[in-house]
PDB file of C-alpha atoms in Angstrom:
ATOM      1  CA  UNK L  11       0.000   0.000   0.000  1.00 78.00           C
ATOM      2  CA  UNK L  12       2.850   2.365   0.844  1.00 74.00           C
ATOM      3  CA  UNK L  13       4.580   1.662  -2.454  1.00 80.00           C
ATOM      4  CA  UNK L  14       1.346   2.388  -4.358  1.00 76.00           C
ATOM      5  CA  UNK L  15       0.993   5.740  -2.562  1.00 73.00           C
ATOM      6  CA  UNK L  16       4.632   6.552  -3.295  1.00 79.00           C
ATOM      7  CA  UNK L  17       4.156   5.822  -7.013  1.00 78.00           C
ATOM      8  CA  UNK L  18       0.976   7.887  -7.055  1.00 74.00           C
ATOM      9  CA  UNK L  19       2.738  10.800  -5.332  1.00 73.00           C
ATOM     10  CA  UNK L  20       5.646  10.689  -7.813  1.00 77.00           C
ATOM     11  CA  UNK L  21       3.216  10.654 -10.753  1.00 75.00           C
ATOM     12  CA  UNK L  22       1.325  13.602  -9.290  1.00 71.00           C
ATOM     13  CA  UNK L  23       4.525  15.610  -8.821  1.00 70.00           C
ATOM     14  CA  UNK L  24       5.632  14.833 -12.375  1.00 70.00           C
ATOM     15  CA  UNK L  25       2.351  16.013 -13.882  1.00 67.00           C
ATOM     16  CA  UNK L  26       2.284  19.259 -11.877  1.00 65.00           C
ATOM     17  CA  UNK L  27       5.895  20.016 -12.810  1.00 60.00           C
ATOM     18  CA  UNK L  28       5.195  19.603 -16.520  1.00 55.00           C
ATOM     19  CA  UNK L  29       1.961  21.610 -16.323  1.00 57.00           C
ATOM     20  CA  UNK L  30       3.870  24.856 -15.786  1.00 60.00           C
ATOM     21  CA  UNK L  31       6.668  24.159 -18.253  1.00 60.00           C
ATOM     22  CA  UNK L  32       4.541  23.200 -21.236  1.00 55.00           C
ATOM     23  CA  UNK L  33       4.716  24.492 -24.781  1.00 52.00           C
ATOM     24  CA  UNK L  34       3.565  28.083 -25.369  1.00 52.00           C
ATOM     25  CA  UNK L  35       0.193  28.875 -26.887  1.00 49.00           C
ATOM     26  CA  UNK L  36       0.148  28.779 -30.688  1.00 52.00           C
ATOM     27  CA  UNK L  37      -1.946  31.429 -32.404  1.00 51.00           C
ATOM     28  CA  UNK L  38      -2.075  29.764 -35.809  1.00 49.00           C
ATOM     29  CA  UNK L  39      -3.603  26.508 -36.913  1.00 44.00           C
ATOM     30  CA  UNK L  40      -1.382  24.001 -38.621  1.00 42.00           C
ATOM     31  CA  UNK L  41      -4.196  21.924 -40.065  1.00 42.00           C
ATOM     32  CA  UNK L  42      -4.427  21.525 -43.841  1.00 44.00           C
ATOM     33  CA  UNK L  43      -8.093  22.548 -43.734  1.00 45.00           C
ATOM     34  CA  UNK L  44      -7.266  26.177 -42.974  1.00 44.00           C
ATOM     35  CA  UNK L  45      -6.663  28.459 -45.930  1.00 48.00           C
ATOM     36  CA  UNK L  46      -3.299  30.178 -46.218  1.00 51.00           C
ATOM     37  CA  UNK L  47      -4.485  33.739 -46.845  1.00 53.00           C
ATOM     38  CA  UNK L  48      -8.097  33.743 -45.782  1.00 53.00           C
ATOM     39  CA  UNK L  49     -10.219  34.663 -42.844  1.00 55.00           C
ATOM     40  CA  UNK L  50     -10.105  31.179 -41.329  1.00 58.00           C
ATOM     41  CA  UNK L  51      -6.508  31.467 -40.130  1.00 62.00           C
ATOM     42  CA  UNK L  52      -6.209  32.434 -36.472  1.00 73.00           C
ATOM     43  CA  UNK L  53      -3.402  34.955 -36.793  1.00 80.00           C
ATOM     44  CA  UNK L  54      -3.948  37.892 -34.453  1.00 84.00           C
ATOM     45  CA  UNK L  55      -3.890  41.126 -36.441  1.00 84.00           C
ATOM     46  CA  UNK L  56      -3.371  44.654 -35.244  1.00 89.00           C
ATOM     47  CA  UNK L  57      -6.419  46.921 -35.382  1.00 94.00           C
ATOM     48  CA  UNK L  58      -4.946  49.184 -38.025  1.00 95.00           C
ATOM     49  CA  UNK L  59      -5.909  50.319 -41.504  1.00 96.00           C
ATOM     50  CA  UNK L  60      -4.130  48.271 -44.185  1.00 96.00           C
ATOM     51  CA  UNK L  61      -3.765  51.300 -46.467  1.00 97.00           C
ATOM     52  CA  UNK L  62      -3.141  54.291 -44.215  1.00 96.00           C
ATOM     53  CA  UNK L  63      -1.861  52.565 -41.092  1.00 95.00           C
ATOM     54  CA  UNK L  64      -4.244  54.435 -38.779  1.00 96.00           C
ATOM     55  CA  UNK L  65      -4.341  53.009 -35.239  1.00 96.00           C
ATOM     56  CA  UNK L  66      -6.345  53.736 -32.103  1.00 96.00           C
ATOM     57  CA  UNK L  67      -6.053  57.004 -30.200  1.00 96.00           C
ATOM     58  CA  UNK L  68      -5.000  55.857 -26.744  1.00 95.00           C
ATOM     59  CA  UNK L  69      -4.724  59.347 -25.228  1.00 95.00           C
ATOM     60  CA  UNK L  70      -8.376  60.365 -25.393  1.00 96.00           C
ATOM     61  CA  UNK L  71     -10.000  61.627 -22.211  1.00 96.00           C
ATOM     62  CA  UNK L  72     -13.540  62.012 -20.979  1.00 96.00           C
ATOM     63  CA  UNK L  73     -14.279  64.858 -18.563  1.00 96.00           C
ATOM     64  CA  UNK L  74     -17.110  63.983 -16.203  1.00 96.00           C
ATOM     65  CA  UNK L  75     -19.546  66.343 -14.488  1.00 97.00           C
ATOM     66  CA  UNK L  76     -17.318  66.397 -11.417  1.00 97.00           C
ATOM     67  CA  UNK L  77     -14.423  67.297 -13.757  1.00 96.00           C
ATOM     68  CA  UNK L  78     -12.575  64.019 -13.346  1.00 97.00           C
ATOM     69  CA  UNK L  79     -10.539  63.047 -16.362  1.00 96.00           C
ATOM     70  CA  UNK L  80     -11.022  59.422 -17.390  1.00 96.00           C
ATOM     71  CA  UNK L  81      -8.800  57.923 -20.066  1.00 96.00           C
ATOM     72  CA  UNK L  82     -10.456  55.981 -22.854  1.00 95.00           C
ATOM     73  CA  UNK L  83      -9.445  54.466 -26.168  1.00 96.00           C
ATOM     74  CA  UNK L  84     -10.924  55.753 -29.402  1.00 96.00           C
ATOM     75  CA  UNK L  85     -10.802  52.826 -31.805  1.00 96.00           C
ATOM     76  CA  UNK L  86     -10.466  53.189 -35.574  1.00 96.00           C
ATOM     77  CA  UNK L  87     -13.641  52.577 -37.599  1.00 97.00           C
ATOM     78  CA  UNK L  88     -12.386  49.555 -39.555  1.00 97.00           C
ATOM     79  CA  UNK L  89     -14.396  47.864 -42.296  1.00 96.00           C
ATOM     80  CA  UNK L  90     -13.672  44.775 -44.396  1.00 97.00           C
ATOM     81  CA  UNK L  91     -13.839  45.890 -48.044  1.00 96.00           C
ATOM     82  CA  UNK L  92     -13.230  44.089 -51.336  1.00 97.00           C
ATOM     83  CA  UNK L  93     -11.721  45.905 -54.305  1.00 97.00           C
ATOM     84  CA  UNK L  94     -10.913  44.632 -57.780  1.00 97.00           C
ATOM     85  CA  UNK L  95      -7.232  45.079 -58.613  1.00 96.00           C
ATOM     86  CA  UNK L  96      -6.561  45.562 -62.320  1.00 96.00           C
ATOM     87  CA  UNK L  97      -2.837  44.854 -61.890  1.00 94.00           C
ATOM     88  CA  UNK L  98      -3.422  41.530 -60.121  1.00 96.00           C
ATOM     89  CA  UNK L  99      -6.548  40.611 -62.081  1.00 96.00           C
ATOM     90  CA  UNK L 100      -8.403  39.514 -58.944  1.00 97.00           C
ATOM     91  CA  UNK L 101     -10.267  40.813 -55.934  1.00 96.00           C
ATOM     92  CA  UNK L 102      -8.343  42.056 -52.918  1.00 95.00           C
ATOM     93  CA  UNK L 103      -9.908  41.998 -49.448  1.00 96.00           C
ATOM     94  CA  UNK L 104      -8.582  44.721 -47.158  1.00 96.00           C
ATOM     95  CA  UNK L 105      -9.390  45.972 -43.688  1.00 96.00           C
ATOM     96  CA  UNK L 106      -9.663  49.715 -44.210  1.00 97.00           C
ATOM     97  CA  UNK L 107     -10.686  52.654 -42.101  1.00 97.00           C
ATOM     98  CA  UNK L 108     -13.520  54.786 -43.434  1.00 97.00           C
ATOM     99  CA  UNK L 109     -10.982  57.460 -44.324  1.00 97.00           C
ATOM    100  CA  UNK L 110      -9.026  54.807 -46.233  1.00 97.00           C
ATOM    101  CA  UNK L 111     -12.161  53.927 -48.229  1.00 97.00           C
ATOM    102  CA  UNK L 112     -12.603  57.611 -49.104  1.00 97.00           C
ATOM    103  CA  UNK L 113      -8.935  57.769 -50.127  1.00 97.00           C
ATOM    104  CA  UNK L 114      -9.416  54.847 -52.539  1.00 97.00           C
ATOM    105  CA  UNK L 115     -12.422  56.656 -54.030  1.00 97.00           C
ATOM    106  CA  UNK L 116     -10.334  59.818 -54.401  1.00 97.00           C
ATOM    107  CA  UNK L 117      -7.519  58.066 -56.269  1.00 97.00           C
ATOM    108  CA  UNK L 118      -9.971  56.130 -58.453  1.00 96.00           C
ATOM    109  CA  UNK L 119      -8.713  52.588 -57.858  1.00 95.00           C
ATOM    110  CA  UNK L 120      -7.085  50.480 -55.194  1.00 96.00           C
ATOM    111  CA  UNK L 121      -4.004  50.103 -57.396  1.00 96.00           C
ATOM    112  CA  UNK L 122      -3.350  53.861 -57.535  1.00 96.00           C
ATOM    113  CA  UNK L 123      -3.931  54.287 -53.796  1.00 97.00           C
ATOM    114  CA  UNK L 124      -1.684  51.346 -52.919  1.00 96.00           C
ATOM    115  CA  UNK L 125       1.043  52.701 -55.173  1.00 96.00           C
ATOM    116  CA  UNK L 126       0.797  56.126 -53.521  1.00 96.00           C
ATOM    117  CA  UNK L 127       1.074  54.716 -49.967  1.00 96.00           C
ATOM    118  CA  UNK L 128       3.551  51.919 -50.757  1.00 95.00           C
ATOM    119  CA  UNK L 129       1.258  48.947 -49.984  1.00 96.00           C
ATOM    120  CA  UNK L 130       1.945  45.564 -51.608  1.00 95.00           C
ATOM    121  CA  UNK L 131      -1.436  44.170 -52.684  1.00 95.00           C
ATOM    122  CA  UNK L 132      -0.102  40.680 -53.386  1.00 94.00           C
ATOM    123  CA  UNK L 133      -0.164  39.977 -49.628  1.00 92.00           C
ATOM    124  CA  UNK L 134      -3.940  40.415 -49.459  1.00 91.00           C
TER     125      UNK L 134
END
């Protein structure tokens, strides 16, 4: 009975020791079912405009009635938008801010806007 308890105690210690030294969390799937460049991959992306690079304003403040200043984050208004690229001959799906969508309209095509801001559309 004592030897059984000793074996059980050793097994318990071994499992608790390996629980804290395990492999780190993987953010991407390595299954063949996931698409390489699509929305099904679990890669964490920054909340930024793909064209202009606009990010959140982290220095915004709210002044309450009692005049306390509370910090808040003003996020970018990001939208998923598809454009047809004449140079690539296919659709390109980008995550753009609303100002980025207006910029594409101003330049006439996604190709001209990407050329102006130095964005490689083959990655999208």
